[in-house]
XYZ file of C-alpha atoms in Angstrom:
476
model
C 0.000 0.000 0.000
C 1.351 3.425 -1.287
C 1.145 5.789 2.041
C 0.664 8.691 -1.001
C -2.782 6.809 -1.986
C -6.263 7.275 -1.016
C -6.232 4.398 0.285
C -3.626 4.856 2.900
C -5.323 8.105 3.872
C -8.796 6.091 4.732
C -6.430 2.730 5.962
C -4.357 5.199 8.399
C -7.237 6.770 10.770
C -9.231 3.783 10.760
C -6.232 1.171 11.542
C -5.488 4.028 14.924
C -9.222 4.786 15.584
C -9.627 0.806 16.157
C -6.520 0.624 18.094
C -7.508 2.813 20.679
C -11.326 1.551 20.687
C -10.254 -2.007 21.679
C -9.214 -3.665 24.610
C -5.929 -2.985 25.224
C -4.856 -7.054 24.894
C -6.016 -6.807 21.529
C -3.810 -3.982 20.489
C -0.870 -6.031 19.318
C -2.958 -7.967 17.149
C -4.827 -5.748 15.454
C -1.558 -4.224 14.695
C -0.180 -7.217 13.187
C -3.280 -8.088 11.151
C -3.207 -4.772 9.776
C 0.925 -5.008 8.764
C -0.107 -8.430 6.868
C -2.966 -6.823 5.053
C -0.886 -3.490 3.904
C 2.325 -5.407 2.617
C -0.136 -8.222 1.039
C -1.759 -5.097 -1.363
C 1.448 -4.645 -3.091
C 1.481 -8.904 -3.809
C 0.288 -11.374 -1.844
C 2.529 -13.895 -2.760
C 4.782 -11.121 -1.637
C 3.876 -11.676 2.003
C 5.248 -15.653 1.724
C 8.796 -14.320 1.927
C 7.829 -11.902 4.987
C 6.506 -14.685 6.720
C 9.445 -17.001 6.207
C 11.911 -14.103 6.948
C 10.185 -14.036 10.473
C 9.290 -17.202 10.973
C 13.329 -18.706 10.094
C 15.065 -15.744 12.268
C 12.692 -16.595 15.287
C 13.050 -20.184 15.050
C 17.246 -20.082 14.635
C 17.269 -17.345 17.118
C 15.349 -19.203 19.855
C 17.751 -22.470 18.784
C 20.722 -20.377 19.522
C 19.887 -19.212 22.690
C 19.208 -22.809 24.157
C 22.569 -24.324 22.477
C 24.732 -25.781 24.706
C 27.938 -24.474 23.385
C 29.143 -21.051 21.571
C 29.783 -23.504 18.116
C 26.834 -24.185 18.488
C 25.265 -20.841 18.943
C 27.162 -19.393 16.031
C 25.546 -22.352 14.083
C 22.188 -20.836 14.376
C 23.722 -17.611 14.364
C 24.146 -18.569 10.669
C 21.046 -19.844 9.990
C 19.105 -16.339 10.718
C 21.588 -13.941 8.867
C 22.376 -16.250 5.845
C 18.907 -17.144 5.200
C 17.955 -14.056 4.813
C 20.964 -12.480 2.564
C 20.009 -15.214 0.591
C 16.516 -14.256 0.352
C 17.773 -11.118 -0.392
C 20.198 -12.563 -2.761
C 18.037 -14.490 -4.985
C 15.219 -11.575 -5.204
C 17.663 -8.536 -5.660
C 20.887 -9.633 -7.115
C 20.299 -12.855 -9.222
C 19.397 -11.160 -12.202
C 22.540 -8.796 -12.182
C 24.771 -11.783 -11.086
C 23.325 -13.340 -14.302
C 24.231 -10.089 -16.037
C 27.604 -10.262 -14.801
C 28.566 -13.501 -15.621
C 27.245 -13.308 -19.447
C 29.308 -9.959 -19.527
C 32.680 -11.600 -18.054
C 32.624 -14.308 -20.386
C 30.768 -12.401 -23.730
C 28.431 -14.580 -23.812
C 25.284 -14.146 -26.244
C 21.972 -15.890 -26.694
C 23.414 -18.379 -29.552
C 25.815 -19.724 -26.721
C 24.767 -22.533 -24.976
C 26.802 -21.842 -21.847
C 24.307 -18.536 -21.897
C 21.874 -18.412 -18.766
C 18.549 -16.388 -19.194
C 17.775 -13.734 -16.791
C 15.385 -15.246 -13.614
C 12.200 -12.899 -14.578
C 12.062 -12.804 -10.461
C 10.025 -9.273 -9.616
C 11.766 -7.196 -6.401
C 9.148 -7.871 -3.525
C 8.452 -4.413 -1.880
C 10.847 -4.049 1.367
C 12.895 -6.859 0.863
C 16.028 -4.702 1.351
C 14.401 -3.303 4.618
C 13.763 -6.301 6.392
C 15.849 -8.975 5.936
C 18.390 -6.442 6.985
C 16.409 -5.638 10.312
C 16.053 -9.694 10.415
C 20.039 -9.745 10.574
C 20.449 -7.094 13.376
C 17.873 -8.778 15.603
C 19.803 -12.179 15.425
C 23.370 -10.677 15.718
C 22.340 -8.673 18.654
C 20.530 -11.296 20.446
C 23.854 -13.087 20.059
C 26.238 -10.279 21.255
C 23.701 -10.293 23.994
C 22.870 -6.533 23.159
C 19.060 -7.146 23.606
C 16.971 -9.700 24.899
C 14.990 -12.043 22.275
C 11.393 -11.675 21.336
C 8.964 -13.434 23.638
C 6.881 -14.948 20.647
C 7.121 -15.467 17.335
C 3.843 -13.211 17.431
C 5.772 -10.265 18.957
C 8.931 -10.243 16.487
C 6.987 -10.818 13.733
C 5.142 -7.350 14.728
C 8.701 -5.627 15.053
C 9.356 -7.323 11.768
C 6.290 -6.590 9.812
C 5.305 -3.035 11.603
C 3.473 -1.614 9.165
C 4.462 2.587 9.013
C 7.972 1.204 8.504
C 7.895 -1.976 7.111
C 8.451 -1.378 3.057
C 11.065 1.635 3.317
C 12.739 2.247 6.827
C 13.656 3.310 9.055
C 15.450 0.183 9.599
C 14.352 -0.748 13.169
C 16.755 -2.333 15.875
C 15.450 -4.244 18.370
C 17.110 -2.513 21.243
C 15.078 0.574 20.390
C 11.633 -0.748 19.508
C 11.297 -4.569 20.503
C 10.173 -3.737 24.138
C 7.717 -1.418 22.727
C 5.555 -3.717 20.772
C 5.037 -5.207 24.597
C 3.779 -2.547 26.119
C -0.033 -1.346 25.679
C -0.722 2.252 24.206
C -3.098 5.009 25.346
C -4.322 7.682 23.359
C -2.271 11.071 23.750
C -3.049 14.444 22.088
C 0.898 15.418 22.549
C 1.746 11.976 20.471
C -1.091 13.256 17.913
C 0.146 16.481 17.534
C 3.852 15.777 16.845
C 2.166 12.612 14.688
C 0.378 14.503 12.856
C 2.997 17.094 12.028
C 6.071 15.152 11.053
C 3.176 12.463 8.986
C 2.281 15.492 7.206
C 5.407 17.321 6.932
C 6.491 14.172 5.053
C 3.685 14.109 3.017
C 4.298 17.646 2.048
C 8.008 16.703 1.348
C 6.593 14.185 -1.379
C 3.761 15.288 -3.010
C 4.818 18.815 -3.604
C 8.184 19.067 -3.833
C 9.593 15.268 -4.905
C 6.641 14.340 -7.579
C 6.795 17.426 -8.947
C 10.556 17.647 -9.568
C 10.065 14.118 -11.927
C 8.662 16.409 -14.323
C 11.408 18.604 -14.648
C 13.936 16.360 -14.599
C 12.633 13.106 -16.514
C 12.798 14.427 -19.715
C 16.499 15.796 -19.211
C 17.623 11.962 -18.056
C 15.295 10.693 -21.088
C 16.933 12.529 -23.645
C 20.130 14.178 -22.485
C 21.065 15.588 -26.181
C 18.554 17.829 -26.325
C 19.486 19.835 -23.505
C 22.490 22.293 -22.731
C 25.165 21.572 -20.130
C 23.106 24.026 -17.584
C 20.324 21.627 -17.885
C 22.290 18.544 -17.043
C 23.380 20.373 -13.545
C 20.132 21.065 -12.863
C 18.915 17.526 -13.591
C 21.020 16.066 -11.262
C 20.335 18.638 -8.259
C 16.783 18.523 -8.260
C 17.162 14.698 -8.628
C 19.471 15.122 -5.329
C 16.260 17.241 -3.766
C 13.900 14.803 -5.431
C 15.047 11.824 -3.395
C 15.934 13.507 -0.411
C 12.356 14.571 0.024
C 11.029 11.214 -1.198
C 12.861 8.990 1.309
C 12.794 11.493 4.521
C 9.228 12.088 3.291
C 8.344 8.297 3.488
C 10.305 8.453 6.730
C 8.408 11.358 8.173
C 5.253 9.617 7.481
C 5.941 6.419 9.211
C 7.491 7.983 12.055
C 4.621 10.144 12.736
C 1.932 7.587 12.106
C 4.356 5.271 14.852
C 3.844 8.400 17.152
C 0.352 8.625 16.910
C -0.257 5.212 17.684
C 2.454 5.594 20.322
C 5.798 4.060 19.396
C 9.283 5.961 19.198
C 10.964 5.556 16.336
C 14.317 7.345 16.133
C 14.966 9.732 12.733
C 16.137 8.622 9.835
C 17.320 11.851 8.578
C 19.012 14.639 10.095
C 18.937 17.833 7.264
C 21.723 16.166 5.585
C 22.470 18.848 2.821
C 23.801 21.026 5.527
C 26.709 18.956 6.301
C 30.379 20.291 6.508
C 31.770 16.796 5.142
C 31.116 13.926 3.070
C 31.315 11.327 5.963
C 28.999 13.921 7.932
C 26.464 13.936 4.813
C 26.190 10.154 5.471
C 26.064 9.972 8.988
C 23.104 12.512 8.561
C 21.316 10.955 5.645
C 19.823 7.419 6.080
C 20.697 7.327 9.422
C 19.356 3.990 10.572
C 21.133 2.462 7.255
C 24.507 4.046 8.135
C 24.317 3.080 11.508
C 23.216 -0.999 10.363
C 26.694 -0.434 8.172
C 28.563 0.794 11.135
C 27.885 -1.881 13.397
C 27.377 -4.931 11.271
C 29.754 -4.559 8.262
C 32.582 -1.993 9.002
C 33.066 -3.261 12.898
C 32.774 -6.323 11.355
C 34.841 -6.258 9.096
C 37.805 -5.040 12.117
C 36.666 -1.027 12.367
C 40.017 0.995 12.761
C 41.641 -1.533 14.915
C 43.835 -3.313 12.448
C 45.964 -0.226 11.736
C 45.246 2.736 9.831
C 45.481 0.891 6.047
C 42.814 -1.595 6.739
C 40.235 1.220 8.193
C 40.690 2.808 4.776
C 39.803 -0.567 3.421
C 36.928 -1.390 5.892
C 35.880 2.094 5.328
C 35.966 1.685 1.265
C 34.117 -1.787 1.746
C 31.063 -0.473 4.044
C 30.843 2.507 1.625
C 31.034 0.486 -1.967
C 28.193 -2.355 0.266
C 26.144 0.937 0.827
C 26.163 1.519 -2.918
C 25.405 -2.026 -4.359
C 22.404 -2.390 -1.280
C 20.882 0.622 -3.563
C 20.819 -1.280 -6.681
C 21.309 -4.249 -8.696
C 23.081 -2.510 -11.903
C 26.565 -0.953 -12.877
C 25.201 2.344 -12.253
C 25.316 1.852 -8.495
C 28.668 -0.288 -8.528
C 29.849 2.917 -9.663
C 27.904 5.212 -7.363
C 28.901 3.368 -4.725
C 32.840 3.501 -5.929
C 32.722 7.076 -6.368
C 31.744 7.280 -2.860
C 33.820 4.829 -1.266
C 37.205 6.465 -2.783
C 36.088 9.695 -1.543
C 35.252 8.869 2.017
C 38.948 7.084 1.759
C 40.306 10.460 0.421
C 38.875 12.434 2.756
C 39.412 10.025 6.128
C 43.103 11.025 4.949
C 43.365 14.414 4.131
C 41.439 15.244 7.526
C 43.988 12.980 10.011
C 46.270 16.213 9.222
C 45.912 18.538 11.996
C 46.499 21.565 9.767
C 43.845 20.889 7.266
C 41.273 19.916 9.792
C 42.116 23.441 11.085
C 42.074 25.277 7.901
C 38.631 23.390 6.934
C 36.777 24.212 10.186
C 37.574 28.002 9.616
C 35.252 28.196 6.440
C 31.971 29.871 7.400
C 29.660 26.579 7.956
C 27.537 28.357 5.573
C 29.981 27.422 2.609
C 31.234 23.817 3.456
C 28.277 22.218 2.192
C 29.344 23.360 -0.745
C 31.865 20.635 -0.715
C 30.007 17.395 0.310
C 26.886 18.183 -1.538
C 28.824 18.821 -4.384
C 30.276 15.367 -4.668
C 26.619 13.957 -4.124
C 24.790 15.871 -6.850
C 27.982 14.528 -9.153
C 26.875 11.149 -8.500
C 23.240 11.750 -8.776
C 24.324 11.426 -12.955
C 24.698 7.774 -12.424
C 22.269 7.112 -9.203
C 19.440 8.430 -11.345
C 20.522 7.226 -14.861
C 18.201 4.251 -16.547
C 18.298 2.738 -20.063
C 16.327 4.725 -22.611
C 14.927 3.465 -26.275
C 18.161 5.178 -27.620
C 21.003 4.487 -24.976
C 20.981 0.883 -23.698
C 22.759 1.050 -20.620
C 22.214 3.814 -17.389
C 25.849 3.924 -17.931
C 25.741 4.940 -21.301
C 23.170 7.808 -20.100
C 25.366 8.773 -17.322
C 28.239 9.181 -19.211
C 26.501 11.207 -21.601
C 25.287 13.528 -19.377
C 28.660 13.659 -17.419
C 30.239 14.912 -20.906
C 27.556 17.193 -21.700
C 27.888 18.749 -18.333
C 31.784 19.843 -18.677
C 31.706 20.407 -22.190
C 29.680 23.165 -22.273
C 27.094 21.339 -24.658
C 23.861 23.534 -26.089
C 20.351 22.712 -26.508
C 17.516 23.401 -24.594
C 16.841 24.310 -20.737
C 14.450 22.526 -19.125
C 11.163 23.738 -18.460
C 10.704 24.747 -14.553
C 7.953 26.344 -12.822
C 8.500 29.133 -10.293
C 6.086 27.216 -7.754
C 8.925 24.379 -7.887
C 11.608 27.005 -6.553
C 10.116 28.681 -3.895
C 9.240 25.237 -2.405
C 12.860 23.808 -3.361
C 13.442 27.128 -1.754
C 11.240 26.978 1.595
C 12.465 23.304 2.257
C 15.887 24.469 2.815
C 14.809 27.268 5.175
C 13.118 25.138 7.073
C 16.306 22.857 7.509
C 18.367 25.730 7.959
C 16.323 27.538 10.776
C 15.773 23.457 12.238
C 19.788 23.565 11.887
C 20.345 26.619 13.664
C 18.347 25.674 16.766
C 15.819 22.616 16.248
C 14.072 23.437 19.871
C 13.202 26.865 19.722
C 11.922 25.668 16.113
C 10.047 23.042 17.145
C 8.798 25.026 20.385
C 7.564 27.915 17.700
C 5.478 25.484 15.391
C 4.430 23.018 18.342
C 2.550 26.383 19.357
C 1.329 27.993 16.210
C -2.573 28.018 16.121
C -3.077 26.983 12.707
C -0.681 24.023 12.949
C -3.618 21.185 13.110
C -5.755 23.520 10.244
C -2.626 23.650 8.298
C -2.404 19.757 8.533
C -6.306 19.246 7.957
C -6.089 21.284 4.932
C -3.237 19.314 3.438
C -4.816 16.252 4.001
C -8.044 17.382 2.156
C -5.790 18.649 -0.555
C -3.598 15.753 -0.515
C -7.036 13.470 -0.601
C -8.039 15.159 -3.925
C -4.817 14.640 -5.028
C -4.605 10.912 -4.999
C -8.663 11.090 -5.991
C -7.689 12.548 -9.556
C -4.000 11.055 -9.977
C -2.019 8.877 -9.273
C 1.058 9.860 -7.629
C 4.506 8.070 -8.112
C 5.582 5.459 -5.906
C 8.350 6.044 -3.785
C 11.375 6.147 -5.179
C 13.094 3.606 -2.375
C 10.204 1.157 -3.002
C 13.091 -0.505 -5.869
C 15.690 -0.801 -3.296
């Protein structure tokens, strides 16, 4: 179910209206009943792998923790994290691996060692929360947090509906013990809901959707536009899916608030950042945390010496960049990012440059880290068109068209589109600056729950007359 829908906006009040009409044992249920039925309207068949992704990590989980010995443990351990990469294997990556190996070895249709692509569709989420499915397991072996009572109650961490098809990626320490506890009704909860929800909404529909129509046509057909035009492309495109995925995450967070559950933030006004490795800390932040923890610590952190943190550092970075996408264009999005995180873990252990750095106004560092992400937005964003067969092809097209100084058209933009683009980044500046007062200062404007009425009125005619586009992390 698309949260930017009609359908969401009727499914939303009614699934929280019940919630707080029943008894109060019934809560968790209803709950997970409700998660089932919104992931089963993208596929049903869909919800099969769900299931199994809960039902396997409970089972090897609850195995591990009566084992009688640590070989044992790790055994299971095994079970619940490679059972679900390989879900996520097999669903996400199959296809490409197929790709790959007909590429390395030129192989064509008229060669019999050729193997056919799967067909296999990308279930909705799958990237979400067979990842979350990992965390629980390894935690509940570290001992970090104490397994799920039931099968019943992780499967409602697992399956949690606001969250459950695009983040935030939920850890168990922070949420588990809250699917335990019954929820009354608060009008504080409602009114910080409803504001982030709609906030997110806002984010979306008016800012992200409309940006696709600016830009699509640039990425379609990158000849016919000057070298201005490709810049543009890719900046808005940087805008577009910043306010798609924090939107999404705005949404589920406040709709968790409303019905009472805490879910951290997923993104932290990441455009604002003074550094590359602060852009990603800020951006995704329950994504570059799960990195953190389970792939660079893994992997040995910074404690093997200062070579192998630029290598742990270049792996977690380049895994980051192939978790967005089965395709070259995010093998090399995900390069380009990894060597510059490297280059820039260096160039800052120097004293003098850190120095030198932190004495450019704040104002003008973003400059810097942005930069670098808009430049990769040329390949993040680039798909095959009728006339370029590869998103690498497109990519590099528009990457040469951008330097070169290339004519042709400039790409038709509304004035509406700027002010918002415009307003957005106020908003994260004055958050920036001091996000209490801020918050304080909206938390008591009088025409904060009008505002929020109105928009979901206009939003509701909206989705009645068209159909908006799906989120743009839904293919991850």
């Amino acid at each position: 179910m698309l949260f930017n829908s009609v359908h969401y906006l009727i499914f939303a009040p009614v699934v929280i209206l019940v919630y707080f009409l029943i008894p109060k044992r019934f809560q968790g249920l209803w709950l997970f009943i409700v998660s089932l039925y919104f992931y089963a309207i993208f596929r049903i068949p869909f919800l099969i792998l769900l299931v199994f992704s809960f039902v396997i990590t409970k089972l090897a989980v609850d195995y591990m923790e009566f084992a009688s010995s640590k070989g044992k443990k790790l055994f299971w351990l095994n079970i619940a994290v490679w059972s679900n990469l390989s879900l996520l294997f097999v669903f996400k990556y199959l296809d490409f691996s197929i790709t790959v190996w007909n590429q390395t070895f030129s192989l064509t249709p008229c060669d019999p060692e050729f193997v056919q692509k799967s067909g296999i569709l990308l279930p909705m989420g799958i990237s979400f929360f067979t990842l979350q499915a990992v965390s629980y397991a390894v935690d509940v072996y570290k001992g970090v947090v104490v397994r799920a009572k039931s099968i019943f109650h992780f499967g409602l961490f697992l399956a949690f509906f606001p969250q459950l098809v695009a983040g935030p990626i939920l850890r168990a320490s922070d949420v588990l013990h809250q699917f335990l506890d019954s929820k009354d009704f608060s009008k504080e909860n409602l009114k910080q809901g409803l504001k982030q929800l709609f906030w997110g909404i806002f984010k979306k529909t008016f800012i992200a959707d409309p940006i696709s129509y600016v830009i699509d046509p640039v990425y379609a057909s990158p000849t016919e536009y000057n070298w201005i035009a490709m810049w543009i492309a890719a900046f808005l495109f940087a805008v577009q899916i910043y306010c798609d995925f924090s939107g999404y995450s705005d949404i589920a967070i406040g709709t968790a608030r409303i019905l009472g559950f805490h879910i951290p933030k997923n993104f932290d006004r990441p455009f604002l950042s003074g550094t590359l490795s602060e852009l990603w800390r800020r951006w995704h932040i329950s994504f570059s945390s799960w990195l953190r923890d389970y792939v660079y610590i893994t992997l040995g952190g910074n404690r093997r010496g200062e070579i192998m943190a630029y290598v742990n550092l270049f792996i977690t970075t380049f895994v980051s960049g192939i978790w967005h996408g089965a395709d070259w264009t995010f093998v090399f999005w995900g390069t380009l990012h990894s060597t510059m995180m490297v280059v820039e873990k260096f160039v800052f252990k120097f004293e003098s440059i850190r120095n030198a750095w932190n004495r450019v106004p704040r104002s003008i560092q973003p400059i810097y880290p942005v930069g670098i992400f808009v430049l990769s937005c040329f390949f993040f964003r680039a798909k095959p068109t009728p006339e370029v067969s590869t998103g690498m092809g497109i990519a590099n097209m528009m990457l040469e068209r951008a330097f070169t100084g290339a004519s042709g058209m400039f790409p038709q933009m509304s004035m509406s589109l700027v002010i918002l683009v415009g307003f957005l980044f106020l908003v994260d500046i004055l958050q920036d600056r001091d996000e209490d007062r801020f918050h304080f200062i909206t938390d008591n404007l009088y025409f904060l729950i009008p505002s929020c009425i109105l928009l979901y009125i206009t939003s509701f005619i909206i989705y009645s007359v068209t159909v908006s586009s799906p989120f743009l992390y839904f293919q991850f």
